[in-house]
C-alpha cells in the first residue's frame, strides 16, 4: 500500500467518483489512477467502489471505512510535514480558514489585523461560503479552520470550540407599523413578510424553532447569505429584515429602525472548528487565543483530548462562560 494510492482514492471520492476529473485535479493521468486503484483493491482483496461496467457509481460499505482511515493517514503525513516546518518556518506558509459572509465582513477583520502584525509573512487564505459548504471543506481537509454559527453536529473527528454569543437585529423602514410598538413580540413579527439569512435545514433554524414553539408560522419571502443584500431588500419594501447584530451599522443604516431580538429569539453561538487530527502550529494556537480570549491553553488541551461534544453541550458551555462571552459579544459588535 502506497501513500500515492490513498491520495488517488480520496481524489476520486472528492470528485463525484470521476477518475477523469480526479486525474485533472491532481495533475496525473487517468490510466495511472485506474491502475493504482486496481492494485490497491487487489492488495486489500476487497472492492472499494461499486461499478456499472467501467464506471464508478458508488462507494462500498468497506470502502467508506477505508476512505475515512485514508484521510486520517494523509492528515498525519501533513502533520509530520507541519512539525518539521514548525522549526524552520514557524511564521510563514499558508493558513486557510472557511467562514461565512457575516464573520468575514464584520468580525474577523479586527482579529486578522492583530494576527497579521504578529505573523506578517503568513498568507491567510479565506474561503467564504455557507456553513454547510465550509464544513464539507473541513471534513475533506481542504481547509484548516472553520468559523461559523448555528447548531450543527460535526461528528467525532471535529473539535468545536464556542467563541462568543450574539443576538439578531430586526430592521424595517422608518414608516413601518412595527415602529409604533414600544415592545415587539414574536407574534407581532410574524404578521409581516420576513427577509433573513437562508438555511438548507429547517431543523437547524432557531427562528423556525422559536416560532414552532409558540405555534406561529413565519412568512419568509426572501433569503440571502449576505446581510447587506438583506438590508437592500428591506429598503425595497420586501419585508422586515433579520440580521446578525454585528452586521448593523448605526451610521450606514440610519435610514432603518433597528430592534434587538434578545427578548424574542435565543442567542446564536459562533464557534471555531478544526479536524481533531490536525497538528496545531503555534500561529494556529495564537489565532484561537486572539479570536476567543476566554479559551486558555488548558481549555484548548481539554477540547483536543476530550470526547466529541454535542451541539447542546457546546451551547451550555458557551452560556457558562459568563462575563467572558458577554465581553466578546460586545467587542464583536463594536
mmCIF file of C-alpha atoms in Angstrom:
data_model
loop_
_atom_site.group_PDB
_atom_site.id
_atom_site.type_symbol
_atom_site.label_atom_id
_atom_site.label_comp_id
_atom_site.label_asym_id
_atom_site.label_seq_id
_atom_site.Cartn_x
_atom_site.Cartn_y
_atom_site.Cartn_z
ATOM 1 C CA UNK A 1 0.000 0.000 0.000
ATOM 2 C CA UNK A 2 1.368 3.399 -1.025
ATOM 3 C CA UNK A 3 0.506 6.901 0.136
ATOM 4 C CA UNK A 4 0.034 7.828 -3.511
ATOM 5 C CA UNK A 5 -2.725 5.210 -3.800
ATOM 6 C CA UNK A 6 -4.526 6.688 -0.811
ATOM 7 C CA UNK A 7 -4.212 10.150 -2.370
ATOM 8 C CA UNK A 8 -5.764 8.849 -5.604
ATOM 9 C CA UNK A 9 -8.525 7.138 -3.645
ATOM 10 C CA UNK A 10 -9.515 10.364 -1.884
ATOM 11 C CA UNK A 11 -9.311 12.369 -5.114
ATOM 12 C CA UNK A 12 -11.801 10.009 -6.777
ATOM 13 C CA UNK A 13 -14.209 10.218 -3.818
ATOM 14 C CA UNK A 14 -13.998 14.023 -3.712
ATOM 15 C CA UNK A 15 -14.681 14.427 -7.443
ATOM 16 C CA UNK A 16 -18.030 12.644 -7.805
ATOM 17 C CA UNK A 17 -16.352 9.274 -8.460
ATOM 18 C CA UNK A 18 -14.926 10.616 -11.737
ATOM 19 C CA UNK A 19 -11.428 9.273 -12.374
ATOM 20 C CA UNK A 20 -11.013 11.734 -15.245
ATOM 21 C CA UNK A 21 -11.800 14.752 -13.051
ATOM 22 C CA UNK A 22 -9.669 13.385 -10.211
ATOM 23 C CA UNK A 23 -6.714 12.995 -12.576
ATOM 24 C CA UNK A 24 -7.100 16.588 -13.741
ATOM 25 C CA UNK A 25 -7.319 17.927 -10.200
ATOM 26 C CA UNK A 26 -4.131 16.221 -9.013
ATOM 27 C CA UNK A 27 -2.271 16.596 -12.330
ATOM 28 C CA UNK A 28 -1.791 12.972 -13.260
ATOM 29 C CA UNK A 29 -3.097 10.540 -15.881
ATOM 30 C CA UNK A 30 -6.414 8.703 -15.820
ATOM 31 C CA UNK A 31 -4.818 5.306 -16.692
ATOM 32 C CA UNK A 32 -2.336 5.800 -13.869
ATOM 33 C CA UNK A 33 -5.083 6.330 -11.282
ATOM 34 C CA UNK A 34 -7.113 3.380 -12.624
ATOM 35 C CA UNK A 35 -4.084 1.105 -12.410
ATOM 36 C CA UNK A 36 -3.226 2.136 -8.845
ATOM 37 C CA UNK A 37 -6.855 1.692 -7.788
ATOM 38 C CA UNK A 38 -6.899 -1.873 -9.159
ATOM 39 C CA UNK A 39 -3.591 -2.648 -7.411
ATOM 40 C CA UNK A 40 -4.923 -1.315 -4.105
ATOM 41 C CA UNK A 41 -8.179 -3.299 -4.326
ATOM 42 C CA UNK A 42 -6.204 -6.437 -5.261
ATOM 43 C CA UNK A 43 -3.876 -5.953 -2.305
ATOM 44 C CA UNK A 44 -6.767 -5.397 0.116
ATOM 45 C CA UNK A 45 -8.811 -8.158 -1.557
ATOM 46 C CA UNK A 46 -11.924 -6.005 -1.436
ATOM 47 C CA UNK A 47 -13.855 -3.631 -3.666
ATOM 48 C CA UNK A 48 -13.716 -0.005 -2.592
ATOM 49 C CA UNK A 49 -16.074 1.320 -5.263
ATOM 50 C CA UNK A 50 -19.284 -0.032 -6.756
ATOM 51 C CA UNK A 51 -19.189 -0.271 -10.550
ATOM 52 C CA UNK A 52 -21.504 -0.334 -13.529
ATOM 53 C CA UNK A 53 -19.226 -1.659 -16.223
ATOM 54 C CA UNK A 54 -16.141 0.569 -16.112
ATOM 55 C CA UNK A 55 -17.996 3.437 -14.457
ATOM 56 C CA UNK A 56 -17.766 4.020 -10.702
ATOM 57 C CA UNK A 57 -21.280 4.511 -9.308
ATOM 58 C CA UNK A 58 -20.879 4.284 -5.542
ATOM 59 C CA UNK A 59 -18.681 3.516 -2.549
ATOM 60 C CA UNK A 60 -18.989 0.176 -0.795
ATOM 61 C CA UNK A 61 -19.552 -0.029 2.963
ATOM 62 C CA UNK A 62 -15.960 -1.202 3.470
ATOM 63 C CA UNK A 63 -14.799 1.460 1.022
ATOM 64 C CA UNK A 64 -16.268 4.222 3.176
ATOM 65 C CA UNK A 65 -14.317 2.943 6.177
ATOM 66 C CA UNK A 66 -11.127 2.713 4.091
ATOM 67 C CA UNK A 67 -11.646 6.277 2.853
ATOM 68 C CA UNK A 68 -12.125 7.621 6.376
ATOM 69 C CA UNK A 69 -8.917 5.955 7.521
ATOM 70 C CA UNK A 70 -7.047 7.082 4.406
ATOM 71 C CA UNK A 71 -7.929 10.683 5.196
ATOM 72 C CA UNK A 72 -6.542 10.253 8.707
ATOM 73 C CA UNK A 73 -3.316 8.726 7.350
ATOM 74 C CA UNK A 74 -2.751 11.625 4.944
ATOM 75 C CA UNK A 75 -3.637 14.106 7.686
ATOM 76 C CA UNK A 76 -0.908 12.603 9.853
ATOM 77 C CA UNK A 77 1.530 12.810 6.933
ATOM 78 C CA UNK A 78 0.693 16.506 6.643
ATOM 79 C CA UNK A 79 1.144 16.865 10.397
ATOM 80 C CA UNK A 80 4.658 15.421 10.132
ATOM 81 C CA UNK A 81 5.433 17.972 7.414
ATOM 82 C CA UNK A 82 3.985 20.750 9.575
ATOM 83 C CA UNK A 83 6.065 19.563 12.539
ATOM 84 C CA UNK A 84 9.286 19.772 10.556
ATOM 85 C CA UNK A 85 8.424 23.219 9.227
ATOM 86 C CA UNK A 86 7.430 24.403 12.711
ATOM 87 C CA UNK A 87 11.132 24.760 13.483
ATOM 88 C CA UNK A 88 12.389 26.200 10.204
ATOM 89 C CA UNK A 89 9.417 28.320 9.079
ATOM 90 C CA UNK A 90 7.149 28.786 12.062
ATOM 91 C CA UNK A 91 5.921 32.222 10.940
ATOM 92 C CA UNK A 92 5.375 31.583 7.219
ATOM 93 C CA UNK A 93 3.276 29.397 4.953
ATOM 94 C CA UNK A 94 -0.477 29.390 4.329
ATOM 95 C CA UNK A 95 -3.265 29.364 6.908
ATOM 96 C CA UNK A 96 -6.689 28.503 5.437
ATOM 97 C CA UNK A 97 -9.953 29.446 7.153
ATOM 98 C CA UNK A 98 -13.505 28.827 5.961
ATOM 99 C CA UNK A 99 -16.188 31.193 7.206
ATOM 100 C CA UNK A 100 -19.500 32.872 6.417
ATOM 101 C CA UNK A 101 -20.068 36.347 4.990
ATOM 102 C CA UNK A 102 -21.097 37.830 8.342
ATOM 103 C CA UNK A 103 -17.974 36.624 10.140
ATOM 104 C CA UNK A 104 -15.690 37.554 7.223
ATOM 105 C CA UNK A 105 -17.009 41.093 6.890
ATOM 106 C CA UNK A 106 -17.982 42.167 10.383
ATOM 107 C CA UNK A 107 -15.982 40.120 12.920
ATOM 108 C CA UNK A 108 -12.730 38.746 11.522
ATOM 109 C CA UNK A 109 -11.084 41.955 10.180
ATOM 110 C CA UNK A 110 -10.219 43.068 13.713
ATOM 111 C CA UNK A 111 -8.708 39.682 14.578
ATOM 112 C CA UNK A 112 -6.830 39.432 11.279
ATOM 113 C CA UNK A 113 -5.394 42.921 11.777
ATOM 114 C CA UNK A 114 -3.744 41.921 15.063
ATOM 115 C CA UNK A 115 -2.807 38.478 13.769
ATOM 116 C CA UNK A 116 -1.151 39.848 10.611
ATOM 117 C CA UNK A 117 1.044 42.175 12.674
ATOM 118 C CA UNK A 118 2.304 39.161 14.611
ATOM 119 C CA UNK A 119 2.742 36.948 11.526
ATOM 120 C CA UNK A 120 3.388 39.289 8.558
ATOM 121 C CA UNK A 121 4.895 36.532 6.398
ATOM 122 C CA UNK A 122 1.964 34.161 6.819
ATOM 123 C CA UNK A 123 -0.538 34.019 3.957
ATOM 124 C CA UNK A 124 -4.192 33.891 5.065
ATOM 125 C CA UNK A 125 -6.419 32.010 2.617
ATOM 126 C CA UNK A 126 -10.042 32.893 3.410
ATOM 127 C CA UNK A 127 -12.746 30.602 1.990
ATOM 128 C CA UNK A 128 -16.226 32.132 2.137
ATOM 129 C CA UNK A 129 -19.422 30.099 1.795
ATOM 130 C CA UNK A 130 -22.440 28.702 3.588
ATOM 131 C CA UNK A 131 -21.951 26.822 6.837
ATOM 132 C CA UNK A 132 -22.681 23.554 5.006
ATOM 133 C CA UNK A 133 -20.117 24.299 2.284
ATOM 134 C CA UNK A 134 -17.246 25.177 4.589
ATOM 135 C CA UNK A 135 -17.958 22.233 6.908
ATOM 136 C CA UNK A 136 -17.717 19.934 3.888
ATOM 137 C CA UNK A 137 -14.352 21.517 3.026
ATOM 138 C CA UNK A 138 -13.195 20.968 6.600
ATOM 139 C CA UNK A 139 -14.193 17.306 6.570
ATOM 140 C CA UNK A 140 -12.313 16.849 3.291
ATOM 141 C CA UNK A 141 -9.307 18.546 4.955
ATOM 142 C CA UNK A 142 -9.219 21.266 2.303
ATOM 143 C CA UNK A 143 -9.050 24.000 4.970
ATOM 144 C CA UNK A 144 -7.567 24.264 8.468
ATOM 145 C CA UNK A 145 -10.278 26.074 10.460
ATOM 146 C CA UNK A 146 -13.978 26.829 10.148
ATOM 147 C CA UNK A 147 -15.640 29.782 11.876
ATOM 148 C CA UNK A 148 -19.445 29.730 11.735
ATOM 149 C CA UNK A 149 -22.625 29.889 13.818
ATOM 150 C CA UNK A 150 -25.644 27.725 14.489
ATOM 151 C CA UNK A 151 -26.493 24.336 15.919
ATOM 152 C CA UNK A 152 -24.615 21.816 13.798
ATOM 153 C CA UNK A 153 -23.427 18.306 14.636
ATOM 154 C CA UNK A 154 -19.936 17.953 13.166
ATOM 155 C CA UNK A 155 -19.038 14.406 14.197
ATOM 156 C CA UNK A 156 -16.416 12.855 16.481
ATOM 157 C CA UNK A 157 -13.384 13.829 14.357
ATOM 158 C CA UNK A 158 -14.007 17.576 14.626
ATOM 159 C CA UNK A 159 -13.047 19.800 17.566
ATOM 160 C CA UNK A 160 -15.666 22.527 18.074
ATOM 161 C CA UNK A 161 -14.935 25.494 20.363
ATOM 162 C CA UNK A 162 -17.579 28.110 21.352
ATOM 163 C CA UNK A 163 -16.228 31.634 20.832
ATOM 164 C CA UNK A 164 -18.960 34.178 21.537
ATOM 165 C CA UNK A 165 -22.725 34.678 21.524
ATOM 166 C CA UNK A 166 -24.795 37.306 19.761
ATOM 167 C CA UNK A 167 -28.366 38.442 19.232
ATOM 168 C CA UNK A 168 -30.134 39.181 15.986
ATOM 169 C CA UNK A 169 -31.465 42.579 14.980
ATOM 170 C CA UNK A 170 -34.733 43.443 13.246
ATOM 171 C CA UNK A 171 -34.579 46.105 10.536
ATOM 172 C CA UNK A 172 -37.513 47.937 8.987
ATOM 173 C CA UNK A 173 -38.219 51.324 7.342
ATOM 174 C CA UNK A 174 -38.930 54.413 9.430
ATOM 175 C CA UNK A 175 -42.619 54.422 8.454
ATOM 176 C CA UNK A 176 -43.230 50.723 9.208
ATOM 177 C CA UNK A 177 -46.100 49.766 11.536
ATOM 178 C CA UNK A 178 -43.716 47.971 13.904
ATOM 179 C CA UNK A 179 -42.182 51.347 14.688
ATOM 180 C CA UNK A 180 -45.356 52.289 16.575
ATOM 181 C CA UNK A 181 -44.895 49.471 19.113
ATOM 182 C CA UNK A 182 -42.922 50.030 22.318
ATOM 183 C CA UNK A 183 -42.156 46.316 22.571
ATOM 184 C CA UNK A 184 -42.222 43.878 19.663
ATOM 185 C CA UNK A 185 -43.136 40.239 20.280
ATOM 186 C CA UNK A 186 -42.608 37.234 18.047
ATOM 187 C CA UNK A 187 -46.364 37.211 17.454
ATOM 188 C CA UNK A 188 -46.149 40.807 16.216
ATOM 189 C CA UNK A 189 -43.204 39.989 13.964
ATOM 190 C CA UNK A 190 -44.763 37.055 12.094
ATOM 191 C CA UNK A 191 -47.646 39.255 10.914
ATOM 192 C CA UNK A 192 -45.250 40.737 8.350
ATOM 193 C CA UNK A 193 -43.157 39.274 5.493
ATOM 194 C CA UNK A 194 -39.613 38.463 6.615
ATOM 195 C CA UNK A 195 -36.248 38.823 4.876
ATOM 196 C CA UNK A 196 -33.451 36.849 6.503
ATOM 197 C CA UNK A 197 -30.490 34.503 6.043
ATOM 198 C CA UNK A 198 -31.051 31.368 4.004
ATOM 199 C CA UNK A 199 -30.862 27.933 5.589
ATOM 200 C CA UNK A 200 -30.851 24.489 3.998
ATOM 201 C CA UNK A 201 -32.036 22.592 7.065
ATOM 202 C CA UNK A 202 -35.208 23.788 8.815
ATOM 203 C CA UNK A 203 -34.296 21.880 11.977
ATOM 204 C CA UNK A 204 -31.140 23.995 12.348
ATOM 205 C CA UNK A 205 -33.042 27.305 12.237
ATOM 206 C CA UNK A 206 -33.573 28.733 15.724
ATOM 207 C CA UNK A 207 -36.025 31.243 14.220
ATOM 208 C CA UNK A 208 -38.278 28.470 12.940
ATOM 209 C CA UNK A 209 -37.934 26.512 16.174
ATOM 210 C CA UNK A 210 -38.921 29.565 18.237
ATOM 211 C CA UNK A 211 -41.982 30.142 16.023
ATOM 212 C CA UNK A 212 -42.974 26.485 16.150
ATOM 213 C CA UNK A 213 -42.752 26.552 19.952
ATOM 214 C CA UNK A 214 -45.396 29.296 20.020
ATOM 215 C CA UNK A 215 -47.458 27.732 17.197
ATOM 216 C CA UNK A 216 -46.619 30.616 14.854
ATOM 217 C CA UNK A 217 -45.956 30.414 11.138
ATOM 218 C CA UNK A 218 -43.417 32.966 9.814
ATOM 219 C CA UNK A 219 -43.829 34.282 6.271
ATOM 220 C CA UNK A 220 -40.259 34.236 4.942
ATOM 221 C CA UNK A 221 -40.414 35.832 1.492
ATOM 222 C CA UNK A 222 -36.736 36.339 0.707
ATOM 223 C CA UNK A 223 -33.453 34.817 1.932
ATOM 224 C CA UNK A 224 -29.810 35.651 1.248
ATOM 225 C CA UNK A 225 -26.354 34.837 2.593
ATOM 226 C CA UNK A 226 -25.235 38.457 2.724
ATOM 227 C CA UNK A 227 -26.529 40.864 5.391
ATOM 228 C CA UNK A 228 -26.063 43.819 3.037
ATOM 229 C CA UNK A 229 -28.306 42.118 0.471
ATOM 230 C CA UNK A 230 -30.951 41.631 3.172
ATOM 231 C CA UNK A 231 -30.747 45.344 4.012
ATOM 232 C CA UNK A 232 -31.181 46.232 0.329
ATOM 233 C CA UNK A 233 -34.398 44.235 0.055
ATOM 234 C CA UNK A 234 -35.718 45.643 3.314
ATOM 235 C CA UNK A 235 -35.234 49.097 1.812
ATOM 236 C CA UNK A 236 -37.063 47.893 -1.321
ATOM 237 C CA UNK A 237 -40.070 47.023 0.831
ATOM 238 C CA UNK A 238 -39.860 43.220 0.669
ATOM 239 C CA UNK A 239 -40.344 42.832 4.407
ATOM 240 C CA UNK A 240 -38.798 43.058 7.884
ATOM 241 C CA UNK A 241 -35.115 42.100 7.926
ATOM 242 C CA UNK A 242 -33.495 39.780 10.467
ATOM 243 C CA UNK A 243 -29.699 40.019 10.534
ATOM 244 C CA UNK A 244 -26.805 39.363 12.918
ATOM 245 C CA UNK A 245 -26.401 42.207 15.407
ATOM 246 C CA UNK A 246 -22.783 42.854 14.350
ATOM 247 C CA UNK A 247 -23.954 43.461 10.756
ATOM 248 C CA UNK A 248 -25.954 46.553 11.768
ATOM 249 C CA UNK A 249 -24.139 49.861 11.277
ATOM 250 C CA UNK A 250 -25.790 52.727 13.160
ATOM 251 C CA UNK A 251 -24.383 55.277 10.705
ATOM 252 C CA UNK A 252 -24.729 53.476 7.357
ATOM 253 C CA UNK A 253 -28.138 52.041 8.296
ATOM 254 C CA UNK A 254 -29.597 55.121 9.985
ATOM 255 C CA UNK A 255 -32.448 55.184 7.435
ATOM 256 C CA UNK A 256 -33.744 51.958 9.028
ATOM 257 C CA UNK A 257 -35.119 51.291 12.510
ATOM 258 C CA UNK A 258 -33.261 48.560 14.416
ATOM 259 C CA UNK A 259 -34.710 46.437 17.210
ATOM 260 C CA UNK A 260 -32.868 43.756 19.188
ATOM 261 C CA UNK A 261 -34.377 40.260 19.351
ATOM 262 C CA UNK A 262 -32.758 39.447 22.712
ATOM 263 C CA UNK A 263 -36.180 39.050 24.383
ATOM 264 C CA UNK A 264 -37.702 37.331 21.378
ATOM 265 C CA UNK A 265 -35.238 34.807 19.947
ATOM 266 C CA UNK A 266 -32.482 32.664 21.501
ATOM 267 C CA UNK A 267 -28.894 33.850 21.238
ATOM 268 C CA UNK A 268 -26.668 32.457 18.495
ATOM 269 C CA UNK A 269 -23.265 30.927 19.227
ATOM 270 C CA UNK A 270 -20.287 31.443 16.932
ATOM 271 C CA UNK A 271 -17.807 28.586 17.091
ATOM 272 C CA UNK A 272 -14.411 27.651 15.688
ATOM 273 C CA UNK A 273 -13.785 24.102 14.466
ATOM 274 C CA UNK A 274 -10.894 22.039 13.128
ATOM 275 C CA UNK A 275 -10.038 18.412 12.490
ATOM 276 C CA UNK A 276 -9.015 16.587 15.663
ATOM 277 C CA UNK A 277 -6.022 15.088 13.826
ATOM 278 C CA UNK A 278 -4.717 18.480 12.689
ATOM 279 C CA UNK A 279 -1.298 19.395 14.045
ATOM 280 C CA UNK A 280 -1.799 22.825 15.616
ATOM 281 C CA UNK A 281 1.120 25.086 14.782
ATOM 282 C CA UNK A 282 1.913 27.930 17.145
ATOM 283 C CA UNK A 283 0.300 30.521 14.876
ATOM 284 C CA UNK A 284 -2.934 28.490 14.935
ATOM 285 C CA UNK A 285 -2.935 28.474 18.733
ATOM 286 C CA UNK A 286 -2.246 32.207 18.744
ATOM 287 C CA UNK A 287 -5.116 32.810 16.335
ATOM 288 C CA UNK A 288 -7.528 30.913 18.607
ATOM 289 C CA UNK A 289 -6.352 32.998 21.563
ATOM 290 C CA UNK A 290 -6.932 36.225 19.599
ATOM 291 C CA UNK A 291 -10.365 35.208 18.358
ATOM 292 C CA UNK A 292 -11.556 33.573 21.589
ATOM 293 C CA UNK A 293 -9.520 35.012 24.503
ATOM 294 C CA UNK A 294 -11.542 33.036 27.053
ATOM 295 C CA UNK A 295 -10.050 29.775 25.680
ATOM 296 C CA UNK A 296 -6.884 29.291 27.721
ATOM 297 C CA UNK A 297 -4.145 26.853 26.726
ATOM 298 C CA UNK A 298 -5.550 24.495 29.356
ATOM 299 C CA UNK A 299 -9.051 24.782 27.872
ATOM 300 C CA UNK A 300 -7.679 24.135 24.376
ATOM 301 C CA UNK A 301 -5.989 20.942 25.545
ATOM 302 C CA UNK A 302 -9.273 19.833 27.109
ATOM 303 C CA UNK A 303 -11.059 20.269 23.799
ATOM 304 C CA UNK A 304 -8.323 18.432 21.911
ATOM 305 C CA UNK A 305 -8.363 15.354 24.097
ATOM 306 C CA UNK A 306 -11.976 15.162 25.229
ATOM 307 C CA UNK A 307 -14.657 13.079 23.572
ATOM 308 C CA UNK A 308 -16.879 14.693 20.951
ATOM 309 C CA UNK A 309 -19.053 17.494 22.309
ATOM 310 C CA UNK A 310 -22.627 17.675 21.047
ATOM 311 C CA UNK A 311 -24.208 20.952 19.928
ATOM 312 C CA UNK A 312 -26.347 21.136 23.076
ATOM 313 C CA UNK A 313 -23.274 20.655 25.280
ATOM 314 C CA UNK A 314 -21.445 23.270 23.224
ATOM 315 C CA UNK A 315 -24.242 25.780 23.781
ATOM 316 C CA UNK A 316 -24.300 25.021 27.510
ATOM 317 C CA UNK A 317 -20.559 25.606 27.701
ATOM 318 C CA UNK A 318 -20.894 28.928 25.875
ATOM 319 C CA UNK A 319 -23.578 30.057 28.327
ATOM 320 C CA UNK A 320 -21.437 29.117 31.331
ATOM 321 C CA UNK A 321 -18.617 31.380 30.134
ATOM 322 C CA UNK A 322 -20.483 34.247 31.829
ATOM 323 C CA UNK A 323 -18.886 37.675 31.603
ATOM 324 C CA UNK A 324 -16.180 36.466 29.219
ATOM 325 C CA UNK A 325 -18.679 35.674 26.484
ATOM 326 C CA UNK A 326 -20.640 38.866 27.196
ATOM 327 C CA UNK A 327 -17.494 40.933 26.651
ATOM 328 C CA UNK A 328 -16.676 39.057 23.469
ATOM 329 C CA UNK A 329 -20.164 39.774 22.157
ATOM 330 C CA UNK A 330 -19.694 43.500 22.907
ATOM 331 C CA UNK A 331 -16.329 43.624 21.168
ATOM 332 C CA UNK A 332 -17.608 41.748 18.149
ATOM 333 C CA UNK A 333 -20.458 44.219 17.758
ATOM 334 C CA UNK A 334 -18.259 47.281 18.185
#
